[in-house]
Amino acid sequence: MKIGISATGKTLDSEVDLRFGRCQYFIISDTETNEFEAIDNSSATAAGGAGISAAQILSNKGVKVVLTGNCGPNAYQVFSSAGIDVITGVSGKVRDVVEKFKLGTYSISKQANVPDHYGMGSGSGMGMGMGRGMGRGMGRGMGMGMGMGGGMGRGMGRGMGMGGGFASQSNQPPQTTGADQDIDALKARSVALAKQLADIQRRIAELDDKKEDK
């Protein structure tokens, strides 16, 4: 059986990366042959949909179980649709995690254990910003802070201006919308469902052939 583990490095002595979608590497281990493969997570720096893309990477590798620290709802939905089990709350060295899995130490997770965008610092990310205002408007400033799971959080600062001019606001980069996330999730689910349908149709054809042989 192939299992996929989010990791901070490319060896079995690497630590488990508590983030899933934005982990640095995945280590795929075959529990029957003890062979393993380390692959880069190309979704780690994606602007959005990192969890979905990462889940598709492991699904394409034929992984049956995924072990990680935290898994969000979008990635979990992709795995569920593809028939892949997820185990969360995992930590320690990859080598030890593989052995514990073989011993049946872990339990399958029934749902995601963190919200969307958790790796981006949506938990305890704090920021401090300096605001500047011109006129009777509101000034805005951007601050950066560390979030849980190694991500970055953003903070907003506001300042009151005085006088009779206009407010000055900083330009903020466009953010990925909730609609984009929904579209990515639906596309991933569509791919998984299409795969399941193809498997079902192939099985039906095999049973029909056996029936005719009789």
Short mmCIF file of C-alpha atoms in Angstrom, two decimals:
data_model
loop_
_atom_site.label_atom_id
_atom_site.label_comp_id
_atom_site.label_asym_id
_atom_site.label_seq_id
_atom_site.Cartn_x
_atom_site.Cartn_y
_atom_site.Cartn_z
CA MET A 1 0.00 0.00 0.00
CA LYS A 2 1.24 3.48 -0.84
CA ILE A 3 0.93 6.15 1.84
CA GLY A 4 1.71 9.86 1.44
CA ILE A 5 3.24 11.98 4.22
CA SER A 6 3.71 15.76 4.28
CA ALA A 7 7.37 16.39 5.10
CA THR A 8 9.90 19.16 5.68
CA GLY A 9 12.63 17.27 3.80
CA LYS A 10 13.29 14.51 1.28
CA THR A 11 14.43 11.69 3.59
CA LEU A 12 12.81 9.33 6.08
CA ASP A 13 14.61 11.22 8.86
CA SER A 14 12.80 14.45 7.92
CA GLU A 15 10.10 15.80 10.22
CA VAL A 16 6.44 15.68 9.30
CA ASP A 17 5.28 19.07 8.00
CA LEU A 18 2.17 19.99 9.98
CA ARG A 19 0.80 21.85 6.96
CA PHE A 20 -0.64 19.79 4.12
CA GLY A 21 -1.32 22.03 1.13
CA ARG A 22 1.73 24.20 1.73
CA CYS A 23 4.23 21.60 2.95
CA GLN A 24 7.62 21.56 1.21
CA TYR A 25 7.69 17.90 0.18
CA PHE A 26 5.66 14.69 0.10
CA ILE A 27 7.24 11.35 0.90
CA ILE A 28 5.42 8.41 -0.65
CA SER A 29 6.17 5.13 1.09
CA ASP A 30 5.23 1.62 -0.03
CA THR A 31 4.45 -0.27 3.18
CA GLU A 32 4.93 -3.64 1.49
CA THR A 33 8.32 -3.10 -0.19
CA ASN A 34 9.62 -0.39 2.20
CA GLU A 35 10.61 1.71 -0.82
CA PHE A 36 9.95 5.44 -0.74
CA GLU A 37 9.91 8.41 -3.08
CA ALA A 38 10.26 12.10 -2.23
CA ILE A 39 8.54 14.67 -4.45
CA ASP A 40 8.38 18.47 -4.33
CA ASN A 41 5.03 20.00 -3.51
CA SER A 42 4.53 22.35 -6.46
CA SER A 43 1.42 23.77 -4.75
CA ALA A 44 3.32 25.16 -1.75
CA THR A 45 3.62 28.67 -3.20
CA ALA A 46 0.28 28.77 -5.05
CA ALA A 47 -1.82 31.91 -4.57
CA GLY A 48 -4.92 29.81 -3.89
CA GLY A 49 -6.23 26.25 -4.00
CA ALA A 50 -2.99 24.79 -2.60
CA GLY A 51 -4.79 22.04 -0.67
CA ILE A 52 -6.79 20.93 -3.71
CA SER A 53 -3.73 20.85 -5.98
CA ALA A 54 -1.66 18.98 -3.41
CA ALA A 55 -4.43 16.42 -2.94
CA GLN A 56 -4.54 15.84 -6.70
CA ILE A 57 -0.76 15.27 -6.75
CA LEU A 58 -1.02 12.45 -4.21
CA SER A 59 -4.15 11.03 -5.85
CA ASN A 60 -2.31 10.79 -9.17
CA LYS A 61 0.51 8.91 -7.41
CA GLY A 62 -1.87 6.14 -6.35
CA VAL A 63 -1.70 6.93 -2.64
CA LYS A 64 -4.35 5.18 -0.52
CA VAL A 65 -3.75 6.93 2.82
CA VAL A 66 -2.42 10.42 3.60
CA LEU A 67 -0.78 11.30 6.92
CA THR A 68 -0.27 14.92 7.92
CA GLY A 69 -0.61 17.36 10.78
CA ASN A 70 -3.53 19.41 9.49
CA CYS A 71 -5.89 19.01 6.53
CA GLY A 72 -8.43 21.59 5.37
CA PRO A 73 -11.95 20.91 4.04
CA ASN A 74 -11.18 21.37 0.32
CA ALA A 75 -8.30 18.88 0.32
CA TYR A 76 -10.30 16.49 2.50
CA GLN A 77 -13.20 16.60 0.02
CA VAL A 78 -10.88 15.67 -2.86
CA PHE A 79 -9.48 12.73 -0.90
CA SER A 80 -12.94 11.58 0.16
CA SER A 81 -14.20 11.65 -3.43
CA ALA A 82 -11.16 9.64 -4.57
CA GLY A 83 -11.57 7.03 -1.83
CA ILE A 84 -8.34 8.08 -0.06
CA ASP A 85 -8.23 7.96 3.75
CA VAL A 86 -6.77 10.87 5.73
CA ILE A 87 -5.02 10.74 9.11
CA THR A 88 -4.43 14.10 10.84
CA GLY A 89 -2.63 15.10 14.04
CA VAL A 90 0.54 13.31 12.91
CA SER A 91 3.99 14.58 13.97
CA GLY A 92 7.57 13.34 14.40
CA LYS A 93 10.05 11.80 11.98
CA VAL A 94 8.66 10.32 8.77
CA ARG A 95 10.43 7.01 9.47
CA ASP A 96 8.66 6.66 12.84
CA VAL A 97 5.31 7.66 11.34
CA VAL A 98 5.57 4.91 8.72
CA GLU A 99 6.32 2.29 11.39
CA LYS A 100 3.45 3.47 13.59
CA PHE A 101 1.10 3.27 10.61
CA LYS A 102 2.15 -0.33 9.96
CA LEU A 103 1.39 -1.14 13.60
CA GLY A 104 -2.10 0.34 13.29
CA THR A 105 -1.41 3.12 15.79
CA TYR A 106 -3.34 5.81 13.92
CA SER A 107 -7.09 6.24 13.39
CA ILE A 108 -8.69 7.49 10.17
CA SER A 109 -9.98 11.07 10.43
CA LYS A 110 -13.69 11.54 9.72
CA GLN A 111 -13.40 15.18 8.68
CA ALA A 112 -11.00 18.08 8.13
CA ASN A 113 -9.40 19.34 11.33
CA VAL A 114 -8.64 22.95 10.31
CA PRO A 115 -10.55 25.65 8.35
CA ASP A 116 -9.77 26.98 4.86
CA HIS A 117 -6.51 28.93 4.39
CA TYR A 118 -5.13 27.66 7.70
CA GLY A 119 -1.57 27.49 6.33
CA MET A 120 -1.79 31.17 5.38
CA GLY A 121 -2.01 32.19 9.04
CA SER A 122 -5.77 32.48 9.45
CA GLY A 123 -5.51 31.16 13.02
CA SER A 124 -3.32 33.35 15.23
CA GLY A 125 -1.79 35.61 12.60
CA MET A 126 -1.36 39.13 13.94
CA GLY A 127 -0.22 42.22 12.10
CA MET A 128 0.58 45.83 12.95
CA GLY A 129 0.11 48.57 10.39
CA MET A 130 0.73 52.30 10.34
CA GLY A 131 -2.13 54.30 8.85
CA ARG A 132 -1.83 57.65 7.12
CA GLY A 133 -4.72 59.91 6.24
CA MET A 134 -5.01 63.10 4.21
CA GLY A 135 -8.09 65.17 4.69
CA ARG A 136 -11.07 63.85 6.59
CA GLY A 137 -10.64 60.30 5.39
CA MET A 138 -9.30 57.09 6.79
CA GLY A 139 -5.73 55.96 6.11
CA ARG A 140 -4.90 52.26 5.76
CA GLY A 141 -1.64 50.39 6.28
CA MET A 142 -0.62 46.76 5.86
CA GLY A 143 1.33 44.74 8.42
CA MET A 144 2.71 41.22 8.29
CA GLY A 145 2.82 38.64 11.08
CA MET A 146 3.51 34.98 11.58
CA GLY A 147 0.48 32.66 11.56
CA MET A 148 0.01 29.16 12.88
CA GLY A 149 1.40 26.33 10.78
CA GLY A 150 4.32 28.44 9.57
CA GLY A 151 2.21 30.70 7.36
CA MET A 152 2.04 34.47 7.18
CA GLY A 153 -0.83 36.54 8.53
CA ARG A 154 -1.82 40.07 7.51
CA GLY A 155 -2.86 42.90 9.82
CA MET A 156 -4.58 46.16 8.94
CA GLY A 157 -3.65 49.50 10.47
CA ARG A 158 -5.87 52.59 10.31
CA GLY A 159 -5.07 56.26 10.91
CA MET A 160 -7.27 59.36 11.10
CA GLY A 161 -6.34 62.29 8.88
CA MET A 162 -6.96 65.94 9.57
CA GLY A 163 -7.75 68.81 7.22
CA GLY A 164 -9.99 69.13 4.20
CA GLY A 165 -8.29 66.94 1.60
CA PHE A 166 -8.89 63.38 0.38
CA ALA A 167 -8.03 60.05 2.03
CA SER A 168 -4.97 58.16 0.83
CA GLN A 169 -5.20 54.36 0.70
CA SER A 170 -2.50 51.81 -0.02
CA ASN A 171 -2.91 49.51 -3.01
CA GLN A 172 -3.62 45.97 -1.93
CA PRO A 173 -2.94 42.93 -4.14
CA PRO A 174 -6.03 41.12 -5.41
CA GLN A 175 -7.08 38.22 -3.22
CA THR A 176 -8.38 34.86 -4.35
CA THR A 177 -12.16 34.93 -4.01
CA GLY A 178 -14.37 32.35 -2.39
CA ALA A 179 -15.90 31.68 -5.81
CA ASP A 180 -12.49 30.70 -7.19
CA GLN A 181 -12.02 28.24 -4.34
CA ASP A 182 -15.47 26.75 -4.93
CA ILE A 183 -14.73 26.34 -8.65
CA ASP A 184 -11.42 24.60 -7.92
CA ALA A 185 -13.09 22.30 -5.42
CA LEU A 186 -15.89 21.40 -7.84
CA LYS A 187 -13.41 20.74 -10.66
CA ALA A 188 -11.38 18.45 -8.41
CA ARG A 189 -14.50 16.63 -7.30
CA SER A 190 -15.63 16.27 -10.92
CA VAL A 191 -12.30 14.62 -11.82
CA ALA A 192 -12.58 12.25 -8.86
CA LEU A 193 -16.18 11.34 -9.68
CA ALA A 194 -15.31 10.75 -13.34
CA LYS A 195 -12.58 8.35 -12.23
CA GLN A 196 -15.01 6.51 -9.95
CA LEU A 197 -17.58 6.27 -12.74
CA ALA A 198 -14.97 4.85 -15.12
CA ASP A 199 -14.03 2.23 -12.51
CA ILE A 200 -17.68 1.29 -12.01
CA GLN A 201 -18.30 0.97 -15.75
CA ARG A 202 -15.19 -1.16 -16.16
CA ARG A 203 -16.34 -3.44 -13.34
CA ILE A 204 -19.81 -3.78 -14.89
CA ALA A 205 -18.22 -4.74 -18.21
CA GLU A 206 -16.09 -7.38 -16.49
CA LEU A 207 -19.13 -8.88 -14.75
CA ASP A 208 -21.09 -8.89 -18.02
CA ASP A 209 -18.25 -10.78 -19.72
CA LYS A 210 -18.21 -13.39 -16.95
CA LYS A 211 -21.98 -13.72 -17.25
CA GLU A 212 -21.76 -14.38 -20.98
CA ASP A 213 -19.02 -16.96 -20.47
CA LYS A 214 -21.40 -18.96 -18.28
#
